[in-house]
Amino acid sequence: MWLIRSSIGRKLVMSISGVALVLFLLFHLSMNVAAVLSAEAYNMICSLLGANWYAVAATMLLAGLIALHFCYALLLTLQNRKARGADRYAVGARPKGVSWASQNMFVIGLIICGGLLLHLSQFWYNMMFTELLGHEEATLCGGKTISTTDGAAFIAYYFSHTWVVIAYLVWYGALWFHLTHGVWSAIQTIGWSNEIWLNRWKAIGNITATLIFLGFAGVTLFFYLKSFCAGGACLLNH
């Protein structure tokens, strides 16, 4: 099948799955912003996206897209290294017009996968998966228990730890580098680009990547700074 065997087919599958994942990131970002504006509103969304059949189905679809995107990226990386042969060991200046992100997409992808595993272990595992097991509360380190539908409490708990915040900021940074190249490259592969629109799509990709980075980083830092507030006497609470 040409979608698996040909380089163009692999790039097309990776591009389509990548665009779908960008749309999910924007949806996820809107949820996180809701947590800043209202914990009740965020928890209402979490209850709607709990262990319901449609939420579980959507989660499985999302997992499939991520696995598909990563596997095809791995296939293309191995294919490119095989095509370059001994030339890949040559050290030289980066070719003109080639971004640092495009030359290091696989390494950046590994960092993104690491951040994703951390995120899943802290949120998905303690919320949807725990609820699927029939438990109404998740027990965290130190014996702290949180309701599986109290997503705002999970955010407040995890983003009060400095190492978690640093890890997430690194993850967001890797996402930014990945998206600044990935968005316009995906659009170009799909065929929605030409000489006139290429620079426009690059600008749109940079804007999208920056909005996603600033949005997620802003929410993370908001809850981190809020964790230092005592007795409710904090500007972040007003």
CSV table of C-alpha atoms in Angstrom, one decimal, residues 24 48-65 124 128 132:
chain,number,residue,atom,x,y,z
A,24,PHE,CA,-6.9,18.8,19.8
A,48,LEU,CA,-18.7,15.5,30.8
A,49,LEU,CA,-15.5,14.0,29.6
A,50,GLY,CA,-15.1,11.4,32.3
A,51,ALA,CA,-15.6,7.7,31.8
A,52,ASN,CA,-18.5,8.2,29.4
A,53,TRP,CA,-18.5,6.0,26.3
A,54,TYR,CA,-18.0,8.9,23.9
A,55,ALA,CA,-15.1,10.3,25.9
A,56,VAL,CA,-13.4,6.8,26.1
A,57,ALA,CA,-13.9,6.4,22.3
A,58,ALA,CA,-12.4,9.9,21.7
A,59,THR,CA,-9.5,9.0,23.9
A,60,MET,CA,-8.8,5.8,22.0
A,61,LEU,CA,-9.0,7.7,18.7
A,62,LEU,CA,-6.6,10.3,20.0
A,63,ALA,CA,-4.2,7.6,21.2
A,64,GLY,CA,-4.3,6.0,17.8
A,65,LEU,CA,-3.5,9.4,16.1
A,124,TRP,CA,-5.5,10.7,32.6
A,128,MET,CA,-10.5,8.7,33.5
A,132,LEU,CA,-13.1,3.3,34.7
